[in-house]
């Protein structure tokens, strides 16, 4: 399933890039693996986008990613 509305799809992409950059910044400041943090940020909503349902998504996102 995917967003049919191009504006909503674009907002989803922007959200992922924003979260990914925030993860990279936090990882850098904490001297952690920036590349891994960036990937985690990009994948953090994978289950929500796949199912188009964000309810209880935190328990499913990490496993799917
Ligand atoms: Fe998100």
XYZ file of C-alpha atoms and ligand atoms in Angstrom:
66
model
C 0.000 0.000 0.000
C 1.262 3.523 -0.639
C 0.245 7.143 -0.507
C -1.742 8.040 -3.596
C -1.633 11.754 -2.874
C 1.732 13.105 -4.137
C 1.782 15.812 -1.447
C 1.339 13.256 1.351
C 4.013 11.041 -0.222
C 6.423 13.997 -0.398
C 5.702 14.868 3.246
C 6.500 11.258 4.147
C 9.865 11.458 2.367
C 10.677 14.782 4.017
C 9.771 13.354 7.426
C 12.103 10.374 6.908
C 15.004 12.586 5.806
C 14.420 14.959 8.728
C 14.312 12.178 11.309
C 17.347 10.559 9.703
C 19.337 13.785 9.940
C 18.286 14.247 13.579
C 19.413 10.684 14.333
C 22.772 11.388 12.661
C 23.260 14.579 14.666
C 22.420 12.871 17.972
C 24.696 9.927 17.141
C 27.537 12.297 16.243
C 27.154 14.259 19.487
C 27.114 11.002 21.496
C 30.061 9.541 19.560
C 27.926 6.681 18.240
C 27.717 5.074 14.784
C 26.359 7.868 12.568
C 25.776 5.625 9.543
C 23.743 3.135 11.568
C 21.744 5.923 13.213
C 21.010 7.451 9.800
C 19.700 4.126 8.485
C 17.575 3.633 11.606
C 16.043 7.054 11.038
C 15.233 6.253 7.410
C 13.580 2.962 8.378
C 11.784 4.051 11.542
C 8.319 4.293 9.928
C 8.638 1.332 7.571
C 5.826 -0.668 9.148
C 3.528 2.349 9.327
C 3.988 3.105 5.621
C 3.653 -0.536 4.668
C 0.387 -1.002 6.532
C -0.813 2.633 6.430
C -1.509 2.264 10.135
C 0.624 3.854 12.844
C -1.280 2.348 15.774
C 1.065 0.447 18.098
C 3.729 0.874 15.428
C 6.715 1.177 17.751
C 6.726 -2.530 18.545
C 6.653 -3.533 14.858
C 9.032 -1.010 13.259
C 12.313 -2.350 14.634
C 11.495 -5.953 13.863
C 10.564 -5.193 10.254
C 13.577 -2.898 9.696
Fe 7.947 8.901 11.909
